[in-house]
XYZ file of C-alpha atoms in Angstrom:
599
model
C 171.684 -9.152 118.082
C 173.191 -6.016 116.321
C 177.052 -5.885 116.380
C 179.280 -2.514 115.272
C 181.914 -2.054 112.941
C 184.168 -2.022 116.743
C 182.523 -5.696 117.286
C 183.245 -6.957 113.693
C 187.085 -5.699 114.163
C 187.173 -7.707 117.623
C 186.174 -10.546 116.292
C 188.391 -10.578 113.295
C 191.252 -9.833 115.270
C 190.621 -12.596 117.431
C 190.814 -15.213 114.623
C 193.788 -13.548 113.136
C 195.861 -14.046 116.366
C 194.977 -17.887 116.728
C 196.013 -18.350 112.864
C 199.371 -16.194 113.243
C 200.163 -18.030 116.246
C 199.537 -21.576 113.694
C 201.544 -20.468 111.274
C 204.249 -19.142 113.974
C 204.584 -23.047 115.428
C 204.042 -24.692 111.769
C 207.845 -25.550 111.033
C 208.508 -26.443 114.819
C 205.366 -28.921 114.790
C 206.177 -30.209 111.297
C 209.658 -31.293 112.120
C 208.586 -34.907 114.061
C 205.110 -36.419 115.266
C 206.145 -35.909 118.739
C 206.639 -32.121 118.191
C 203.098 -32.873 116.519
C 201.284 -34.487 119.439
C 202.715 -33.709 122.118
C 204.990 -30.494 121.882
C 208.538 -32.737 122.137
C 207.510 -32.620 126.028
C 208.717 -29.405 126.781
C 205.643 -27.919 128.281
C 205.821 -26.302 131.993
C 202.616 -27.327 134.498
C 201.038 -23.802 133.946
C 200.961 -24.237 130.139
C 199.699 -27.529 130.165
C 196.641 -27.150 132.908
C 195.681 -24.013 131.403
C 195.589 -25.769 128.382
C 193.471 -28.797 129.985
C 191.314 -26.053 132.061
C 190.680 -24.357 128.409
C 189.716 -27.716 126.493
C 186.990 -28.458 129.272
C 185.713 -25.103 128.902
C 183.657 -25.354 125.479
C 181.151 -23.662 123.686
C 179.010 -26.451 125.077
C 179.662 -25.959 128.788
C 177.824 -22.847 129.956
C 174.799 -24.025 127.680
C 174.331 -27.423 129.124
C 174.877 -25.494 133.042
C 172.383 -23.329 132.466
C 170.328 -26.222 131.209
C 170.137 -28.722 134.165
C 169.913 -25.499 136.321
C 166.276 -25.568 134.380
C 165.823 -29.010 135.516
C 167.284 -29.285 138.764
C 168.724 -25.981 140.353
C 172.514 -25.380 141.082
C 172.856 -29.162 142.532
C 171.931 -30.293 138.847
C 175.790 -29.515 138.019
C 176.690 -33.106 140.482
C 176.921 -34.749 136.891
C 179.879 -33.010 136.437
C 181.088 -31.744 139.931
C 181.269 -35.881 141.094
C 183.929 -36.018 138.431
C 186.119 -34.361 140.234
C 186.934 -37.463 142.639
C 188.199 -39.049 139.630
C 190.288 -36.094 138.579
C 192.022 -36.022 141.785
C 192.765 -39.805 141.369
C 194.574 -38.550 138.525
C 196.650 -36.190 139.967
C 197.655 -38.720 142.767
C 197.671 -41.879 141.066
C 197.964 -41.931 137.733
C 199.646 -38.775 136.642
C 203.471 -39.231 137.219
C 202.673 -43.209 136.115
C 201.709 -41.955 132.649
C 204.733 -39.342 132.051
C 207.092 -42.481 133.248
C 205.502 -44.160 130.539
C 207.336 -42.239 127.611
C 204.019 -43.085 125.706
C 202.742 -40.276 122.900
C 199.502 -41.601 123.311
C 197.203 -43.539 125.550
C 196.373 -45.877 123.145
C 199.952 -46.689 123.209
C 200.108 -47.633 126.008
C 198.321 -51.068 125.462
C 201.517 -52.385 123.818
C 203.245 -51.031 126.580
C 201.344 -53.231 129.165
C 200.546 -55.790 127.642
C 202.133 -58.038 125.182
C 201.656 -59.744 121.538
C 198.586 -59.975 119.147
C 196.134 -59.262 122.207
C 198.095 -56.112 122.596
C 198.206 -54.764 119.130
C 194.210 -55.720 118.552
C 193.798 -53.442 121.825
C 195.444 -50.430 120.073
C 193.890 -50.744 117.229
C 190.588 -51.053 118.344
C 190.554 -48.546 121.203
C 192.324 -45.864 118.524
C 189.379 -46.677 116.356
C 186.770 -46.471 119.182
C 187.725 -43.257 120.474
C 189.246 -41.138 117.210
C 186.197 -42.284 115.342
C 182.654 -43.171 117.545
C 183.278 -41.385 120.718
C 185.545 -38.442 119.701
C 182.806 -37.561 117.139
C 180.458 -37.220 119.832
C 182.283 -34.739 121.455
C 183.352 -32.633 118.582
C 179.257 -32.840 117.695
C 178.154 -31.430 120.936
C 180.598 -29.004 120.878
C 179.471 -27.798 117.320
C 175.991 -28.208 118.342
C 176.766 -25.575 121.073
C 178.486 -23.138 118.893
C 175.485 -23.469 116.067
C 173.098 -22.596 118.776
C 175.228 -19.549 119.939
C 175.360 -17.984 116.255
C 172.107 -19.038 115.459
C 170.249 -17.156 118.049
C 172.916 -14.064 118.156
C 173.183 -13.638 114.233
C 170.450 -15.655 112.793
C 173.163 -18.392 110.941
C 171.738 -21.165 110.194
C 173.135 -24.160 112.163
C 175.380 -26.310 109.336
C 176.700 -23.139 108.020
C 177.799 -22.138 111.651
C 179.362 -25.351 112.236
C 181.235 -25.492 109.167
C 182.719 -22.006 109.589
C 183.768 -22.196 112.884
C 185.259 -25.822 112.114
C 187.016 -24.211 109.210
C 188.509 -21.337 111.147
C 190.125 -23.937 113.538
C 191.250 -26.062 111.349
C 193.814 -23.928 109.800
C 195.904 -23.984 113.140
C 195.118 -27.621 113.925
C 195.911 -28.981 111.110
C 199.340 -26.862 110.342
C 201.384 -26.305 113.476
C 199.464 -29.365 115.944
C 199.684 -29.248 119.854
C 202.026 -26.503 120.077
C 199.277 -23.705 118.338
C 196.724 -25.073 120.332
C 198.353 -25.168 123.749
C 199.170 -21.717 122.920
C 196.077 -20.639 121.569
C 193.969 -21.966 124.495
C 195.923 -19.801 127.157
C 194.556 -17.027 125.172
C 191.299 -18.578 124.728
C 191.103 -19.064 128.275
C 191.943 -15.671 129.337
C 189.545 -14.293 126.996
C 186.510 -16.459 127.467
C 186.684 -16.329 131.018
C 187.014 -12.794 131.500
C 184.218 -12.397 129.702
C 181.594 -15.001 131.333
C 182.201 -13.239 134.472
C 181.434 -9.665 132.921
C 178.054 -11.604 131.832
C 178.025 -12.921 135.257
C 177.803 -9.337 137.088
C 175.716 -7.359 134.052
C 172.939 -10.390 134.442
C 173.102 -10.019 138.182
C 173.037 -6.240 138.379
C 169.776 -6.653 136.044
C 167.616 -8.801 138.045
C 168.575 -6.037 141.150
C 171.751 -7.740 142.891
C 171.816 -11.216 144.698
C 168.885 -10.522 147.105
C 166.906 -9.794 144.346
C 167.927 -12.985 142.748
C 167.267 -14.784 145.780
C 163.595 -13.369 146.167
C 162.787 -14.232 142.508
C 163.923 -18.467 142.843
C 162.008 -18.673 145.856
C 158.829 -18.011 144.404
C 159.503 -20.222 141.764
C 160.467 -22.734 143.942
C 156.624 -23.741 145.394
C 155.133 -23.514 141.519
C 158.306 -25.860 139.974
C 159.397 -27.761 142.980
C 162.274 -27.070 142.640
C 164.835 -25.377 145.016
C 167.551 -23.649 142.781
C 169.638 -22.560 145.096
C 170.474 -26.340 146.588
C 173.617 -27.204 146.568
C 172.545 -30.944 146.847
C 169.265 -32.554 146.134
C 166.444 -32.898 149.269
C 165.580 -36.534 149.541
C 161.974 -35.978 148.588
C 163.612 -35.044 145.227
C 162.635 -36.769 141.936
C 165.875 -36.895 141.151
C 167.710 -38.410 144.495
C 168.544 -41.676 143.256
C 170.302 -40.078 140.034
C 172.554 -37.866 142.566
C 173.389 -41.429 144.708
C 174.441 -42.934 141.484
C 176.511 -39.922 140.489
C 178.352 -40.241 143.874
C 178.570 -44.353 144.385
C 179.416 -44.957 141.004
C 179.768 -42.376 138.380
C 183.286 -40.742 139.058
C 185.054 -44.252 138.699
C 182.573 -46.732 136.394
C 182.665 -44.475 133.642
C 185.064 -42.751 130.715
C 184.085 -39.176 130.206
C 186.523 -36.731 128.361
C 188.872 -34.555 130.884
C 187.848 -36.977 133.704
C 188.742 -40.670 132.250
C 189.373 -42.994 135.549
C 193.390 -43.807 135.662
C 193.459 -40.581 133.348
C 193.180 -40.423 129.063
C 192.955 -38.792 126.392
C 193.438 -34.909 126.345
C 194.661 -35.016 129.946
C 197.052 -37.586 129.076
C 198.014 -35.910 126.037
C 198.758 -32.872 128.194
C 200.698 -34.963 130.606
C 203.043 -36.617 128.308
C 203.509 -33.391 127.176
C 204.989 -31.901 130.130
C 208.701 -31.644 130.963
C 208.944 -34.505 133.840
C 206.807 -35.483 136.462
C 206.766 -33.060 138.839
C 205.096 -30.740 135.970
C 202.372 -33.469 135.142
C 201.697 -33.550 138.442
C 201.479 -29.850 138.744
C 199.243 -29.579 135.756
C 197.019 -32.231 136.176
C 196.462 -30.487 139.836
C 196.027 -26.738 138.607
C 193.603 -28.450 135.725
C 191.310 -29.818 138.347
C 191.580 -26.588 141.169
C 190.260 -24.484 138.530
C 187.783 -26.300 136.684
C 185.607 -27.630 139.586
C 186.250 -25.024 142.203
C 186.923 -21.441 140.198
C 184.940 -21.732 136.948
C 181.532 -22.727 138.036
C 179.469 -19.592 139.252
C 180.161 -17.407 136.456
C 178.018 -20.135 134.543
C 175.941 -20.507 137.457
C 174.740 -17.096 138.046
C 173.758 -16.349 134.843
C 171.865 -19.645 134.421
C 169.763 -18.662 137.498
C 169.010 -15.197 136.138
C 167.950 -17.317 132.770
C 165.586 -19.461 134.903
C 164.030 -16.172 136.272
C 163.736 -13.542 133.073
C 163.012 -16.836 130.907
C 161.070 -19.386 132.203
C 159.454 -22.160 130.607
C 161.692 -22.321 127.761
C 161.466 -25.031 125.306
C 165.559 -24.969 124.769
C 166.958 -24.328 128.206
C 170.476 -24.891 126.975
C 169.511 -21.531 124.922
C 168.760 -19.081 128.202
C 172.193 -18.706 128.309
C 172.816 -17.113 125.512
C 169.374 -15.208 125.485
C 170.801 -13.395 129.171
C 173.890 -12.453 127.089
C 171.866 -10.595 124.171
C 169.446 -9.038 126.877
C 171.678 -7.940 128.778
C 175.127 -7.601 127.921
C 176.185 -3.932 127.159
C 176.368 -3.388 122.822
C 180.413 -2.324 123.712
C 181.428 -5.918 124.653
C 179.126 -8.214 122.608
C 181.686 -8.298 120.069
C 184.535 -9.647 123.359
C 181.888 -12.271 123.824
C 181.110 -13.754 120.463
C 185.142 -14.210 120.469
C 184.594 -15.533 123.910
C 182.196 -18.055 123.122
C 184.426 -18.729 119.860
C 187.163 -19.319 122.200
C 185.703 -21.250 124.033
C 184.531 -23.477 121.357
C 187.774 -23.679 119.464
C 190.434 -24.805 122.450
C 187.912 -27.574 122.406
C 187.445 -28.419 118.849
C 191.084 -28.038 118.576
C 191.984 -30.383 121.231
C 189.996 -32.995 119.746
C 190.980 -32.723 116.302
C 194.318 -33.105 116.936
C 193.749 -36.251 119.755
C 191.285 -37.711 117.192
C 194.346 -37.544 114.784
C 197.229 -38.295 116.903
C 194.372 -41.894 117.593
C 194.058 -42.548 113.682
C 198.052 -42.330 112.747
C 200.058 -42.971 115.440
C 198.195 -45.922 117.220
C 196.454 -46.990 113.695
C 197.623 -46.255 109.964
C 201.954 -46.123 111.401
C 201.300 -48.702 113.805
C 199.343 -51.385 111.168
C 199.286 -49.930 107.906
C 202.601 -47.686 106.962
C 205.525 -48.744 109.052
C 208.482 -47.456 107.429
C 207.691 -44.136 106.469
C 209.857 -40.788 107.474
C 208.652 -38.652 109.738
C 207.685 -36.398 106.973
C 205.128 -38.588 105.738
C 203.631 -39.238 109.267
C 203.226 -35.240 109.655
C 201.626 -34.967 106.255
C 199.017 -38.345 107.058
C 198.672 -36.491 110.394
C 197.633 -33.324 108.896
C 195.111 -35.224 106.436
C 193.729 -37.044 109.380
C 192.843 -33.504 111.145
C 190.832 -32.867 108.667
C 188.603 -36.033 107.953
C 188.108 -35.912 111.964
C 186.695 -32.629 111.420
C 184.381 -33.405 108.572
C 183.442 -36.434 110.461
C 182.409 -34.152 113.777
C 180.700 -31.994 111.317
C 178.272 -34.888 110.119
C 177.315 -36.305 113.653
C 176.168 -32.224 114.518
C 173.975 -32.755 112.207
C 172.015 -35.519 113.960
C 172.217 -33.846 117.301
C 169.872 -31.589 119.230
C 170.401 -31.884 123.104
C 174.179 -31.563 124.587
C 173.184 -32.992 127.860
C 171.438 -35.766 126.567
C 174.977 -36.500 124.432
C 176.628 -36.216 128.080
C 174.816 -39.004 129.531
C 174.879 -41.373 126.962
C 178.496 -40.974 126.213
C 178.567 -41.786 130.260
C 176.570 -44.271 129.853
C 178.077 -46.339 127.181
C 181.118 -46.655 128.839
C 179.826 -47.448 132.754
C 181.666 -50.009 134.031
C 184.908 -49.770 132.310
C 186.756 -47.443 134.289
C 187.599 -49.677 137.298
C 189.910 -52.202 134.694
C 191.499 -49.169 133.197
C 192.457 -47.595 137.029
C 193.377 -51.202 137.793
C 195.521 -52.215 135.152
C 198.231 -49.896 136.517
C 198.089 -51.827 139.742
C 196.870 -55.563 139.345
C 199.023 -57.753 137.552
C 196.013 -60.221 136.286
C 194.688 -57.628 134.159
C 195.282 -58.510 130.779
C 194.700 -56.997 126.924
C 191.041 -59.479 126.599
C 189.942 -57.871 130.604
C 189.860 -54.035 128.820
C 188.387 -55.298 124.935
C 185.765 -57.121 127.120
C 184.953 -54.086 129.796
C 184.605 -51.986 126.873
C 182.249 -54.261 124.765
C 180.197 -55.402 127.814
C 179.492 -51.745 128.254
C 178.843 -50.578 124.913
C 176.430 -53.492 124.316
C 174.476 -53.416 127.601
C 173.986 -49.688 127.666
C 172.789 -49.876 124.090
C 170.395 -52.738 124.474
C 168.888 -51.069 128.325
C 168.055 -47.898 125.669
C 166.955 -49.758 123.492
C 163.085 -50.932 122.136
C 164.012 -54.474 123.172
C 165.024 -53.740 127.017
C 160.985 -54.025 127.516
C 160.680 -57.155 129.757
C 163.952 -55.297 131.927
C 162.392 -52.272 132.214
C 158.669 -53.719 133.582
C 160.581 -56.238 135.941
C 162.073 -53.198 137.466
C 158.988 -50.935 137.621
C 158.074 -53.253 140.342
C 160.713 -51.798 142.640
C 160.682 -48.066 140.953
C 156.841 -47.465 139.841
C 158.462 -43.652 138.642
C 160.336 -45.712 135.629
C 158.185 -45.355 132.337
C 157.380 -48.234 130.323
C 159.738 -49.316 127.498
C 163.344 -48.241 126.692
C 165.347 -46.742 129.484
C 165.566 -42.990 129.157
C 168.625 -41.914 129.900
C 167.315 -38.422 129.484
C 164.812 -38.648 133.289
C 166.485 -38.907 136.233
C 165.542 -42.413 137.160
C 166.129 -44.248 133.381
C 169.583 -42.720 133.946
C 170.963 -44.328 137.354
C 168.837 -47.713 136.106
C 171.102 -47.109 133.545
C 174.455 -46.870 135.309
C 173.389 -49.576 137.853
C 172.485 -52.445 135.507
C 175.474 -51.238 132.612
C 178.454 -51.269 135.329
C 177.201 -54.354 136.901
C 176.457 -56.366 134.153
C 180.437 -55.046 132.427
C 182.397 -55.328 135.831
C 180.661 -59.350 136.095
C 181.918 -59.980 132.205
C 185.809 -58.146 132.291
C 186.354 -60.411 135.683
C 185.253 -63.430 134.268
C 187.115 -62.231 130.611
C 190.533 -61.809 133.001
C 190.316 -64.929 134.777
C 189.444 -67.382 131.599
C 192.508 -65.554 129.798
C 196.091 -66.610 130.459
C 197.937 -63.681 132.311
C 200.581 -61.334 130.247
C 204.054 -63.358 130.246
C 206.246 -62.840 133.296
C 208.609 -60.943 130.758
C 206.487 -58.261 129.726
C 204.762 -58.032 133.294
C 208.273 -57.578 134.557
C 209.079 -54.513 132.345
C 206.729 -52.942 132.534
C 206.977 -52.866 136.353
C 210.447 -51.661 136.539
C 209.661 -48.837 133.644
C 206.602 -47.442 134.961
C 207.834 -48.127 138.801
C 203.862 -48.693 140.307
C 203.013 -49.391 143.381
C 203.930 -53.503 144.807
C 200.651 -53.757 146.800
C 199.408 -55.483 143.193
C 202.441 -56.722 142.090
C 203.838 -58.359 144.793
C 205.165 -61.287 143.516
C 207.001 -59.019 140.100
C 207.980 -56.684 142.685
C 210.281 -59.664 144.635
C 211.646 -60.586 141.142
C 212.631 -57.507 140.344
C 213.643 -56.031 143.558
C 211.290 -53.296 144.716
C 211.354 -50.856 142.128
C 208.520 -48.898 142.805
C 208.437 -45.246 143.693
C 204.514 -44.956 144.804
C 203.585 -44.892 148.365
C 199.202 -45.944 147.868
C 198.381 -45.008 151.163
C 199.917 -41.430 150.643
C 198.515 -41.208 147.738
C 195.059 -41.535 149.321
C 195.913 -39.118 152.085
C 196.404 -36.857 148.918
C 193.695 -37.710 147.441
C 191.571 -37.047 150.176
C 192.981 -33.583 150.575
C 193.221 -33.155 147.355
C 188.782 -33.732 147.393
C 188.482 -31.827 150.137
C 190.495 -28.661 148.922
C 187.857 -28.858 145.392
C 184.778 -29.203 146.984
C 185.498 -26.505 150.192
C 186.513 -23.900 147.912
C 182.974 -24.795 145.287
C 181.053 -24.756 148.200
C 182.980 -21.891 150.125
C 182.740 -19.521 147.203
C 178.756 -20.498 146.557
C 178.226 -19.684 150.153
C 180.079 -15.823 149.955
C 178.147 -15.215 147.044
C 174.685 -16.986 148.783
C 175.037 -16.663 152.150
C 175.420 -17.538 154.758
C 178.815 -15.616 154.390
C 180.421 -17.040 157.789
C 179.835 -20.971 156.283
C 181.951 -19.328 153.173
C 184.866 -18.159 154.791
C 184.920 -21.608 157.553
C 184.622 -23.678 153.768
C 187.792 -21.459 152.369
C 189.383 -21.822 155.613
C 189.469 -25.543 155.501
C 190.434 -25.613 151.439
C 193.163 -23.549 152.404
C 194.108 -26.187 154.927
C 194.309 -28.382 152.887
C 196.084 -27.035 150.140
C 198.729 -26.619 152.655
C 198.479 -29.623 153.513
C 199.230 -30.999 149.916
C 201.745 -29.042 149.643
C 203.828 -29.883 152.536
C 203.756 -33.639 151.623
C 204.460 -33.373 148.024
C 207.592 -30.992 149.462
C 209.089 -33.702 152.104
C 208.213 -36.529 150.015
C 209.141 -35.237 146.414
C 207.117 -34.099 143.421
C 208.859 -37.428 141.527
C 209.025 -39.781 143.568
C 206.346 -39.532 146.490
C 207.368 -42.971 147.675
C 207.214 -42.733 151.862
């Protein structure tokens, strides 16, 4: 893809503005490690869900769309949309919980829960497991995405992409922290998705409009069997069972970054961020509205014009970016190369400084350096950005398929998610019930992928004859839900049976935490009577939410699918109802209160 002197300014000026806006916030973020991490928690709802809505929207994103539109047709994208059940627990739930919590990160939070040596080995570890393992994961897709974007626009090779792209973000991340990149991502998101839906409409106009669209799938449809323009799977599909698994067990089993069940990570960040709990709430709810129910069809539309000028492509994940060169005007390829780069560094950025914020404030101050100044901890914080980043930089290397880095980061933590929703709410849960839901997973997963899951895997062909022999594959439809059934079973049976051979947290610690965090009393009935009904959270409201909360996401996907797909009526009864219940939300959080939401 050629690119003008006009494109080369664009896309210099675009890097310029994210490292002006670093160096802007340096002092400010250098000043304390909460001003680091979390912006001294002074960030309004807007800010802070952009800045979620911005982090989920990576380099990676529209690739791995467009490539399970190859595979499956628009109802392929149920591996993320099911998520969205869990981020609307979040909102509901968990959200004003964590901002009570006056935590800077979630791995803090284990010491806040729970109590002594059990405690502190629950930090550490978890810091470890997620800054180092799984956070490297994510940055890797990420960079894999970005190395595929400026491979097949400028010919760079793929380490030399990643390293230059990592290097560009790095010199905000690492100097002015959460402040640059909450900043930088409302840009990023401005930019990135003004210009996927520019894609969106040249890509359509090229194929001849929506009808002609239309016309084309269908007579792919007999010759791949597959219908693309599904919005859920027929049950003759190969792939059923996978979409039942998504739907039963998926959105709460499993940890996946942006929609961690009980909430985690970047969306935590975010939230303890905020300025008080009405704006966590606010964000958290803005974060989810417009990731599952706005962002989609931009990515959608172009994927399905991909499928049609490009079948049979031996890289789906790549059509993507091959509609953009073929069809993108010359005058705005420049806008979208700092579009896709936008994309990919509100990402990378968000990572780099969680996978920091993991390795020095739950890790090297917490077990290693103690007594330092808050100088120090900004410097070590600052170092740490940058061996995360070098880290993600290796495991890109290694990597070749985003999706199939999707599902086995899924898959290697199915199961855990229930103790990590419940440990807000159950008083029996206890430091050894998460270290054991979080082994249990990571080992059974493993071992059902693995060359030694043989004898499983041909004791199950009995019942599913479409299984192949050996290893579970993850990567067909049926290896994957095998997957997520045995893995969630087998870790829900061992954290249970770790809780209940474990002596509970002391009464003491049980106790404040209760009146600090203020949780519902259904699970903590008998702390509640000791300590006098503290608790500001109403569950059953909270599920009414919840429930319109659901209903608002999906209505407005499936409302806006239907305008652009017809039938048009079904759209506007869909937005109708959305609508409803946005109103809805609205009036209870109103009468109730944003902070308290207790009757």
């Amino acid at each position: 893809m050629q690119l003008t002197v006009i494109d080369w300014i664009v896309i210099v000026a675009y890097f310029s503005v994210n490292i002006v806006i670093g160096f802007y916030y340096a002092r400010k973020a250098g000043s304390s490690v909460d001003e680091f991490f979390i912006s001294g928690r002074e960030v309004s709802w807007w800010l802070a869900g952009t800045s979620m809505v911005a982090t989920t929207f990576g380099a990676d994103t529209p690739l791995v769309v467009t490539g399970m539109i190859f595979k499956y047709g628009i109802a392929g994208n149920w591996l993320w949309w099911n998520l969205a059940l869990s981020g609307m627990l979040t909102v509901f739930f968990f959200a004003r919980l964590w901002r009570r919590s006056g935590v800077i990160t979630d791995m803090e939070f284990a010491e806040l829960r729970y109590a002594g040596k059990p405690a502190a080995f629950l930090r550490g570890f978890r810091a470890l497991y997620l800054a180092l393992p799984v956070n490297t994961i994510i940055m890797g897709w990420v960079n894999l995405a970005m190395a595929k974007v400026l491979g097949l626009t400028l010919g760079i090779h793929k380490m030399n992409a990643v390293m230059f792209c990592l290097a560009m973000t790095l010199m905000y991340a690492a100097i002015s922290g959460l402040w640059a990149v909450l900043w930088t991502d409302l840009i990023q998101f401005i930019l990135k998705m003004s210009m996927v839906v520019a894609l969106a409409v040249f890509a359509v106009k090229a194929v001849g409009g929506i009808g002609a669209l239309k016309v084309a799938l269908s007579n792919q449809h007999p010759l791949i069997g597959t219908n693309f323009l599904a919005f859920t799977p027929d049950w003759a599909s190969g792939w059923m069972v996978m979409f039942l698994v998504y739907l039963s067990i998926n959105w709460w089993a499993s940890w996946y970054p942006g929609a961690e069940p009980g909430g985690g990570g970047y969306i935590a960040q975010r939230i303890f961020s905020a300025k008080d709990e009405k704006n966590s709430l606010g964000a958290t709810l803005w974060f989810n509205f417009a990731h599952y129910a706005l962002r989609p069809w931009p990515w959608i539309l172009a994927a399905l014009v991909a499928v049609v000028m490009f079948p049979g492509l031996k890289d789906p994940e790549g059509g993507y970016i091959r509609v953009m060169i073929a069809y993108l005007p010359p005058s705005l390829r420049g806008l979208m190369l700092a579009g896709f780069a936008a994309a990919y560094m509100s990402t990378i950025g968000t990572h780099i400084n969680l996978g920091a914020s993991y390795l020095i404030n739950d890790f090297y101050r917490r077990f290693i350096k103690q007594d330092a100044n808050e100088k120090h901890y900004v410097t070590a914080s600052r170092i740490a950005t940058v061996f995360v980043t070098v880290l993600s930089a290796v495991a890109t290397y290694y990597m070749n398929s985003i999706e199939g880095a999707w599902k086995f980061l899924i898959s290697i933590g199915a199961g855990a998610g229930l103790v990590f929703m419940l440990r807000w709410f159950w008083w029996r849960i206890n430091a050894w019930s998460e270290v054991g839901a979080m082994c249990a997973a990571a080992t059974s997963s493993l071992f059902l992928q693995s060359r030694f899951a043989g004898g499983v895997v041909e004791f199950l062909r009995r019942f599913d004859p479409q299984l192949p022999p050996g290893a579970l594959d993850s990567s067909t439809p049926h290896g994957f839900a095998w997957v997520m059934i045995l893995t969630t079973s087998v870790t829900t049976i061992s954290w249970l049976a770790v809780t209940f051979l474990t002596p509970p947290e002391p009464e003491a610690k049980l106790r404040e935490f209760y009146c600090k965090v203020q949780p519902s009393a259904f699970g903590w009935r008998r702390i509640a009577q000791l300590e006098g009904e503290h608790s500001k959270q109403s569950l059953a409201w909270s599920a009414v939410d919840w429930v319109m909360g659901c209903g608002m996401i999906y209505c407005s996907l499936f409302g806006i699918g239907r305008l652009i797909f017809g039938p048009m009526w079904q759209g506007f009864v869909l937005l109708a109802i959305a609508a409803f219940c946005l109103w809805f939300l609205f009036w209870d959080l109103n009468r109730r209160g944003w902070d308290t939401l207790s009757s």
